[in-house]
XYZ file of C-alpha atoms in Angstrom:
456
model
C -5.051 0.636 -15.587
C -3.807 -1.287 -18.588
C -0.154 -0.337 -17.445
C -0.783 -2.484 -14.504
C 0.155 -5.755 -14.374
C 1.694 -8.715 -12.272
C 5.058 -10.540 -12.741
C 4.260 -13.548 -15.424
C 6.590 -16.183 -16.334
C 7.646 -15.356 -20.576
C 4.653 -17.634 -21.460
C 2.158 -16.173 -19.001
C 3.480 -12.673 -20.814
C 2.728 -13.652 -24.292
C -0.539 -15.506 -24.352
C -1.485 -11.686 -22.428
C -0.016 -9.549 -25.162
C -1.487 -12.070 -28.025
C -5.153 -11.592 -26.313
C -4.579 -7.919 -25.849
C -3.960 -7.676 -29.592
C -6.956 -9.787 -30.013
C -9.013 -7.379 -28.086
C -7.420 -4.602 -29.817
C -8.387 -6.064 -33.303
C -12.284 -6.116 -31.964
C -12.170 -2.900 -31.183
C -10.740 -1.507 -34.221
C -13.225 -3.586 -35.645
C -16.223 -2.424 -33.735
C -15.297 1.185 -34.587
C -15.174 0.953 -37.974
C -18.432 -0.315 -38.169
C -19.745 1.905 -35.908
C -17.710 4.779 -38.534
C -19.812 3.278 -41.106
C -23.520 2.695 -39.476
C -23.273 6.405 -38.344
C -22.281 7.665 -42.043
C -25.220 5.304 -43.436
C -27.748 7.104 -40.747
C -26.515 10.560 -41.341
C -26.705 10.540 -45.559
C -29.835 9.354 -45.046
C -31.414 11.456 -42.629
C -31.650 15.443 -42.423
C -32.453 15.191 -38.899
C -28.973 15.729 -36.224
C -28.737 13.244 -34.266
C -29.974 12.631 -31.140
C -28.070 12.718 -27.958
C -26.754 9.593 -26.969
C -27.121 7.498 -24.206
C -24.100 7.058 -21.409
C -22.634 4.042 -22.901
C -21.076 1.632 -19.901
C -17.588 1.255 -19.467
C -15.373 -1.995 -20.718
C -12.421 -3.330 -19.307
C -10.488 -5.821 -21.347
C -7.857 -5.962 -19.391
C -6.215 -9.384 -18.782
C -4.170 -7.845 -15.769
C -7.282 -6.741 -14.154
C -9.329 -9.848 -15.079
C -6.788 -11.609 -13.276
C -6.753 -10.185 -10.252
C -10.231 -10.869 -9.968
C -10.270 -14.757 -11.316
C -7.753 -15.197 -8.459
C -9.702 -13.228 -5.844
C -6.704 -10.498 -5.290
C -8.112 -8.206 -2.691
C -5.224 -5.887 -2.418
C -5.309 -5.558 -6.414
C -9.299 -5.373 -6.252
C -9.071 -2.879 -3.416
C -6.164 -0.666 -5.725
C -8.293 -0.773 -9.042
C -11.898 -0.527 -8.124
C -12.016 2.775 -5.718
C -15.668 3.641 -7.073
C -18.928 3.208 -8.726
C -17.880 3.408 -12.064
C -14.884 1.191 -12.078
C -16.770 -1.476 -9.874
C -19.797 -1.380 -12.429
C -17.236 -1.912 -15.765
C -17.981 -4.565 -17.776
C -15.677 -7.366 -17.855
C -15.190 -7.999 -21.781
C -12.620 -11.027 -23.105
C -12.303 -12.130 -26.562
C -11.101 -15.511 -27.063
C -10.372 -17.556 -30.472
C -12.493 -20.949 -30.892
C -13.019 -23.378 -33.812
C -16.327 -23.152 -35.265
C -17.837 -24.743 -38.470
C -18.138 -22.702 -41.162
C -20.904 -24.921 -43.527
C -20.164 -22.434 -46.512
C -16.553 -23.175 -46.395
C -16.577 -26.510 -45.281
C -14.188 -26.551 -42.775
C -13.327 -25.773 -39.109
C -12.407 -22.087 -38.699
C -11.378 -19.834 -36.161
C -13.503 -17.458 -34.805
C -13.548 -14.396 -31.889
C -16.244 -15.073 -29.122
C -16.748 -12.773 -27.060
C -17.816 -12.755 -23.412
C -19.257 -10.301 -21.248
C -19.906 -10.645 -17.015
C -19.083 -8.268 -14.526
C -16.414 -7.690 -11.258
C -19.313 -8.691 -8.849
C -20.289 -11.797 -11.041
C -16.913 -13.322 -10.943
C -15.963 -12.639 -6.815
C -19.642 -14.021 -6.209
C -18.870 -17.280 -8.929
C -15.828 -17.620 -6.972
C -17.246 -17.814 -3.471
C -14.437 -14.397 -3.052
C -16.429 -12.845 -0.398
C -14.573 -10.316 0.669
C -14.123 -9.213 -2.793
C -17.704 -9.025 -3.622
C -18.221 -7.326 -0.109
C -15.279 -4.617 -1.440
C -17.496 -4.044 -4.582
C -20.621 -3.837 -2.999
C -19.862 -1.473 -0.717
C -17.836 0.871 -3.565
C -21.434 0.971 -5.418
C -21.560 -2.362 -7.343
C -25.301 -2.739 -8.345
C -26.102 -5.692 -6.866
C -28.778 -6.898 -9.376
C -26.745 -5.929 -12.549
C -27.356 -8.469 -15.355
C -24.468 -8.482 -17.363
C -23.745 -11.295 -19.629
C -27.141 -12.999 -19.196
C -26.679 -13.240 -15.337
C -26.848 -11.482 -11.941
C -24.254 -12.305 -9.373
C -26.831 -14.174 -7.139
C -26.963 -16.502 -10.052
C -23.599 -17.429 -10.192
C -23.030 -17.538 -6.606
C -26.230 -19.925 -6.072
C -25.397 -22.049 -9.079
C -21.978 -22.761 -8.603
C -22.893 -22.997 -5.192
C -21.202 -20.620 -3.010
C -23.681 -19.984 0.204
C -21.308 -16.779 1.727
C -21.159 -15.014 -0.976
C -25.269 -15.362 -2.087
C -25.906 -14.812 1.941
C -23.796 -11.708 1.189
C -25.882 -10.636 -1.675
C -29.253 -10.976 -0.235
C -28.144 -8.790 2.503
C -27.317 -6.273 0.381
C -30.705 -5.955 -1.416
C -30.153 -8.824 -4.006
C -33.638 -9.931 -5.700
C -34.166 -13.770 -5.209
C -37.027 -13.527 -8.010
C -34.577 -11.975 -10.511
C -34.727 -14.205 -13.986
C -31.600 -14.151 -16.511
C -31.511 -13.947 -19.661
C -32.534 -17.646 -20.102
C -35.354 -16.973 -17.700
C -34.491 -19.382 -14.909
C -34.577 -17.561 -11.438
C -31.778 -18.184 -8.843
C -34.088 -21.522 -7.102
C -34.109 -22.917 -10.224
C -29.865 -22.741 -10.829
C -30.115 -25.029 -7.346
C -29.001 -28.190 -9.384
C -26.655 -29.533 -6.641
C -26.621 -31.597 -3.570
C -24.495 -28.763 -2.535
C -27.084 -26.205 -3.353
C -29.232 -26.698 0.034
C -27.885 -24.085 1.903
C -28.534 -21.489 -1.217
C -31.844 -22.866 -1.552
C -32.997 -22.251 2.218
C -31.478 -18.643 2.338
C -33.129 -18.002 -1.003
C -36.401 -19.212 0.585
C -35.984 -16.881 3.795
C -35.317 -13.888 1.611
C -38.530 -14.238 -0.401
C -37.791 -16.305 -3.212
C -41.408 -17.857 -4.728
C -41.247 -21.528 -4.375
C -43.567 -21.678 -7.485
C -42.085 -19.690 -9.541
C -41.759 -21.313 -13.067
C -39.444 -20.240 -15.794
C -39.913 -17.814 -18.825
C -40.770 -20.074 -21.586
C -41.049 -23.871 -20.243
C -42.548 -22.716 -16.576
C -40.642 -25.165 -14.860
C -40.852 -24.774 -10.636
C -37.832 -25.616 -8.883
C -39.853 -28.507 -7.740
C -39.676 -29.660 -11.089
C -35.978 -29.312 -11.156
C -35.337 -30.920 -7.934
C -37.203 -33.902 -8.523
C -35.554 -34.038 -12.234
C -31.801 -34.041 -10.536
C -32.919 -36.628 -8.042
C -32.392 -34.165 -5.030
C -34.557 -35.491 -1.764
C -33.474 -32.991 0.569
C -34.539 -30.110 -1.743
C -38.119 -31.574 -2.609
C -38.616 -31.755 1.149
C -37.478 -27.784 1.630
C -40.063 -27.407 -1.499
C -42.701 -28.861 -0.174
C -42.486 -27.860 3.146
C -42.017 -24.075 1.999
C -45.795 -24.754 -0.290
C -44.038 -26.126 -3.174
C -47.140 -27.527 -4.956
C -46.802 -30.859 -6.651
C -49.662 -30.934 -8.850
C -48.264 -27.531 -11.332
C -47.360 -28.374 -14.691
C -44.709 -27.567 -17.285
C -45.674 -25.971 -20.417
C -45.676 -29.585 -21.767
C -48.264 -30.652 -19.041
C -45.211 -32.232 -17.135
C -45.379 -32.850 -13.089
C -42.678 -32.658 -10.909
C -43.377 -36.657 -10.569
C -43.418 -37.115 -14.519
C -39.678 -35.243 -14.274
C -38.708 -37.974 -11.348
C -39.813 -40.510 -13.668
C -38.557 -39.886 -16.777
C -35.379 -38.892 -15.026
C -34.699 -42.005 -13.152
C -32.581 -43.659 -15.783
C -29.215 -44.949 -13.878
C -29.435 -48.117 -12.317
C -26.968 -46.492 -9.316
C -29.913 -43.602 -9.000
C -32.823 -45.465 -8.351
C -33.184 -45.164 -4.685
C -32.843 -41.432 -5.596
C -35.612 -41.157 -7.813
C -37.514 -43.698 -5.693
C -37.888 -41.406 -2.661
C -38.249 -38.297 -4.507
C -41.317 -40.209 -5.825
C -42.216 -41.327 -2.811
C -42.138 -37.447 -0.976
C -44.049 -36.273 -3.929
C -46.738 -38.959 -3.878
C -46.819 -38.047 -0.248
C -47.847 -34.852 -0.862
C -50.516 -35.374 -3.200
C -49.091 -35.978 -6.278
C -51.094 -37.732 -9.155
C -49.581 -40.909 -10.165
C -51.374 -41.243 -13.537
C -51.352 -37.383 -14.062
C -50.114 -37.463 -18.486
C -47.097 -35.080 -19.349
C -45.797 -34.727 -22.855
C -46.907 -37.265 -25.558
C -49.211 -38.867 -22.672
C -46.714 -40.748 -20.868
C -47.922 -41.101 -17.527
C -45.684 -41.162 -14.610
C -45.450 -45.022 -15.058
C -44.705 -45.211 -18.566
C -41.696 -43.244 -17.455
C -41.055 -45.730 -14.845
C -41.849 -48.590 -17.167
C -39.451 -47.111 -20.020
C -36.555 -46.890 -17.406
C -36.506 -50.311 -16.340
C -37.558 -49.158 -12.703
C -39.742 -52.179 -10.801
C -39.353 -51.289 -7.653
C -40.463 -47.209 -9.129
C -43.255 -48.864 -11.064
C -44.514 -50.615 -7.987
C -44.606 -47.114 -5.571
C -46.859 -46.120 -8.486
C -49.303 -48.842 -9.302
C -49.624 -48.915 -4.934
C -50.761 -45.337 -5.162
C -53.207 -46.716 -7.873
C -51.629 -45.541 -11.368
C -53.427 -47.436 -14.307
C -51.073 -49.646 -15.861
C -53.321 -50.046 -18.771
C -53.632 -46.621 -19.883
C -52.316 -45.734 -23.146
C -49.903 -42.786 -24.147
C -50.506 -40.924 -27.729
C -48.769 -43.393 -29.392
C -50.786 -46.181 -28.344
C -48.330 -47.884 -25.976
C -49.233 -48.886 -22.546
C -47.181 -48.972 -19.656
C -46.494 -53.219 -20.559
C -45.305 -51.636 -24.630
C -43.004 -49.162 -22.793
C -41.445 -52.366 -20.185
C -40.814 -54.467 -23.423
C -39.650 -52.191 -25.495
C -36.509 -51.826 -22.407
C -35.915 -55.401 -21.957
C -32.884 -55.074 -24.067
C -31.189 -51.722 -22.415
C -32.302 -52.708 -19.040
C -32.275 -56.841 -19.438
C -29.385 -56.546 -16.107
C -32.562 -54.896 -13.522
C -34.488 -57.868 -14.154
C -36.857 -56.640 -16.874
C -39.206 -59.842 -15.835
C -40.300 -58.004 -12.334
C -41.509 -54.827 -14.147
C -43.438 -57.365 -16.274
C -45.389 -59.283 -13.189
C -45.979 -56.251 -11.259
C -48.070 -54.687 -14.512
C -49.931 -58.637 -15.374
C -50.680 -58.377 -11.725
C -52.176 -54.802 -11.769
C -54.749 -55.514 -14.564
C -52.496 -55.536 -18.041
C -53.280 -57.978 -19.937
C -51.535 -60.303 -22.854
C -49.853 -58.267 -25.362
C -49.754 -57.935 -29.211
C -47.785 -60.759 -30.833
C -45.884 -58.038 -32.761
C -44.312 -57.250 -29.478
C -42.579 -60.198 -28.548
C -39.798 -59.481 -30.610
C -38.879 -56.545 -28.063
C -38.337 -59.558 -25.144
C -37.461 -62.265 -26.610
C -33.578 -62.288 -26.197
C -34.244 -62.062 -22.661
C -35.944 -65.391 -21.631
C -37.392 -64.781 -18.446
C -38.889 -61.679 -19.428
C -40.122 -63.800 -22.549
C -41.463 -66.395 -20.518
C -43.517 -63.795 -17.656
C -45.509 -62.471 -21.118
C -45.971 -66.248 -22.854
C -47.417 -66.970 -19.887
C -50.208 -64.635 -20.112
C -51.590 -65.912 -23.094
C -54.162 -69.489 -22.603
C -52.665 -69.949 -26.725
C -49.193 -69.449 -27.308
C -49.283 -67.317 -30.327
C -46.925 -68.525 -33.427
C -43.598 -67.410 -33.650
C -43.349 -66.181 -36.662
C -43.283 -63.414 -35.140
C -40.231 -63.288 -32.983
C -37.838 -66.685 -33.256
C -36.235 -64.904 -36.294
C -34.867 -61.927 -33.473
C -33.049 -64.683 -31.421
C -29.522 -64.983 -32.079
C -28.332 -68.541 -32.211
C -25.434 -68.283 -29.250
C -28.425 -67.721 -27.464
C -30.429 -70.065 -29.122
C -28.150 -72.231 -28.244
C -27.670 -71.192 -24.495
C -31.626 -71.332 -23.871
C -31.706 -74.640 -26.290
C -34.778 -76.164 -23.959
C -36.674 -72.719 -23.149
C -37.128 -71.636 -26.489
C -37.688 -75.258 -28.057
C -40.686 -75.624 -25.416
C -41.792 -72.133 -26.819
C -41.924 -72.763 -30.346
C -43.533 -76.647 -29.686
C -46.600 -75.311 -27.942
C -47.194 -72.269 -30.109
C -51.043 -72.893 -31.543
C -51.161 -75.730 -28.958
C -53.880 -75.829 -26.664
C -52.297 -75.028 -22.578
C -52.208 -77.484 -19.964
C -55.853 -77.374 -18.372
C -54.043 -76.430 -14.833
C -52.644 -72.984 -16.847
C -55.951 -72.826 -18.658
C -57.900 -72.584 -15.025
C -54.696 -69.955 -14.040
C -55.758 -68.013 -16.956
C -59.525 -67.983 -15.801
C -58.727 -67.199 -12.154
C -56.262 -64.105 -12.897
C -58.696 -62.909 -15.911
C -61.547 -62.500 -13.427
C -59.590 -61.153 -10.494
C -58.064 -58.265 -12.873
C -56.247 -55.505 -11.261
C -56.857 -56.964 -8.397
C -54.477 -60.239 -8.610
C -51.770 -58.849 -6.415
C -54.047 -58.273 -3.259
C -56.452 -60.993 -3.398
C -54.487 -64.049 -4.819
C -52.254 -64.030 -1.600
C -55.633 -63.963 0.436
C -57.037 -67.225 -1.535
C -57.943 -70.216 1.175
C -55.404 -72.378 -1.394
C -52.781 -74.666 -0.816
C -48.835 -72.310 -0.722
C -48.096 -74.167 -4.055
C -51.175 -73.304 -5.622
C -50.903 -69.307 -4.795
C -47.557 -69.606 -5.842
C -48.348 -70.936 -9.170
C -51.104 -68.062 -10.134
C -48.268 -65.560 -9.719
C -47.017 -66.522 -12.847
C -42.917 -67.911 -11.110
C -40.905 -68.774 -13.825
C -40.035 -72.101 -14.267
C -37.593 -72.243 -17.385
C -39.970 -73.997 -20.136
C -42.930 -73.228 -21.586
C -45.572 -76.222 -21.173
């Protein structure tokens, strides 16, 4: 087989015969060792050995890995004529720098990789390959490498070729060697079509992973994918089962929805899951609810589907922080989504003023500055943010931040004194029942806090 080869150009031909020495090396390598092990085990015990085990079959050819990286069907057809050929595993041995801490330096080291004929045609979306193999014995649930075909072919996504698989026997609830099984490798937009032939041939929608038991619910709604939560949850996908952590596929929407450009995403894969039943104040890891997520994102328009669905946005996390801790701690990252709407949404769900020792996290961003000032019926000194101001924008803000700093330990006008009283006693309940007030316009307006551009 290794006297079989294609025509190369003179460079093609030489990086071949430098990785067939390569392999060559590891196998002279390999046998030595194994020379020595089997001296070790026999001066130390009087017992023969025992019979060994068929060992499988390797092909390090580059010739033959070639043919089936390019999907070659008349070459595939030529070289694998049976069960044992089609079952060989593929081995390649390539050179990589690696950093060798007892040296101190980068050095160059073999890595070697192991998959199988079947795994690459199925990878590759060859189908008529992988049909070829399958039908000259290739075990269709061979894990070689860490994978089964039906893994590659669903994660890459190539829809023939895992159709092809599943016809021929292929288990859907297979797990590789990382423990992920193929529904949870459906990572893709493109991945639908996998997903919904997985489905028909038996795959368990809540099936979580080895160690972290993940659901491909939870994946789904981590990558942002709508249509696949929908195929979830319409195939009994159940939107209350934690992660190992105690997350929620809704926690994983939440903490995932980071990208300004993916927040309509996010925002319906929230809203399909909340749909369903999901708990919006349901704590994953270190407490953070599904809004702290939202909150630590920079997501108002997130945070609002959640506090309408009646999340608490006074809870704390383990740390202490509430839902208004995690929104000022990203004014700065986020200060371009308008930081100051996250803000009103939680005053006007129940949170109330915050810790003085928190301003600092706002205060380069005045309108988000001004929405929390204007919680408080005594503007707290500020000592304990004015220093984190820059002057440029000191300078910018000149009348803002002057008004801020002249009524700090100042008594409030008595018409924001009587705004305090009114929202204090409505509570959570500010956002529903202020609008409903038999007031004058200007006067509802004013107890929703609008910013104005001075503190007075």
């Amino acid at each position: 087989m290794a006297q079989e080869t294609f025509a190369f150009s003179s460079s093609a031909l030489r990086s071949l015969r430098l990785q067939q020495e390569l392999l060559e090396q590891e196998d002279r390598r390999r046998a030595l060792a194994r020379e020595s092990a089997t001296r070790r085990f026999l001066s130390l015990s009087p017992r023969p050995p025992l019979t060994p085990h068929r060992r499988p079959k390797y092909c390090r050819d580059p010739a033959v890995h070639n043919a089936l990286y390019t999907g070659d069907i008349l070459r595939i057809k030529s070289i694998f004529k049976d069960e044992t050929t089609t079952n060989m595993i593929m081995e390649m041995v390539s050179e990589e720098l690696v950093w060798s801490p007892e040296q101190g330096l980068w050095v160059l080291s073999s890595r070697r990789q192991q998959t199988s004929a079947l795994r690459i045609a199925a990878s590759r979306g060859y189908s008529d390959c992988a049909r070829h193999l399958l039908l000259q014995g290739a075990v269709v649930d061979a894990v070689v490498g860490g994978r089964a075909p039906l893994h590659d072919s669903v994660a890459a996504p190539r829809p023939d070729c895992a159709r092809l698989l599943l016809a021929f026997g292929a288990d859907p609830n297979l797990l590789n060697a990382e423990g992920s099984a193929p529904l949870h490798l459906c990572t893709a937009p493109e991945s639908l079509l996998c997903a919904e032939l997985l489905l028909a041939h038996g795959a368990r929608v809540n099936l979580g992973t080895r160690d972290q038991q993940l659901t491909a619910l939870h994946v789904a709604a981590r990558q942002g994918l709508v249509a696949h939560v929908e195929l979830y949850l319409h195939h009994g996908a159940d939107p209350s089962c934690r992660t190992r952590q105690g997350e929620t596929p809704l926690n994983a929407a939440c903490a995932a929805a980071e990208r300004p450009e993916e927040a309509e995403r996010y925002y319906r894969v929230a809203e399909r899951l909340l749909a369903a039943g999901a708990n919006p104040g349901a704590a994953g890891r270190k407490d953070h609810t599904p809004l702290h997520n939202a909150c630590s994102n920079g997501q108002p328009r997130l945070a609002q589907l959640l506090l309408r669905h009646g999340a608490d946005a006074t809870i704390p996390n383990c740390a202490g922080y509430t839902p208004m801790d995690c929104a000022l701690h990203a004014v700065e990252e986020y200060r371009h989504q308008h930081p100051e709407e996250t803000i009103a949404l939680l005053l006007n769900h129940g949170a109330g003023p915050v810790h003085p020792k928190m301003l600092k996290f706002c205060c380069r961003h005045p309108p988000a500055l001004e929405m929390v000032l204007n919680a408080y019926d005594r503007i707290p000194p500020p000592e304990s943010w004015v220093g984190s101001v820059p002057p440029e924008l000191w300078e910018e803000h000149q009348e803002f931040y002057a008004s801020a700093q002249c009524m700090a330990g100042t008594p409030r006008r008595l018409q924001h004194l009587a705004r305090c009283t009114v929202r204090r006693h409505l509570g959570a309940r500010c956002h529903l029942a202020v609008p409903k007030l038999a007031l004058p316009a200007p006067l509802r307006h004013y107890l929703q806090l609008p910013l104005t551009g001075v503190i007075s």
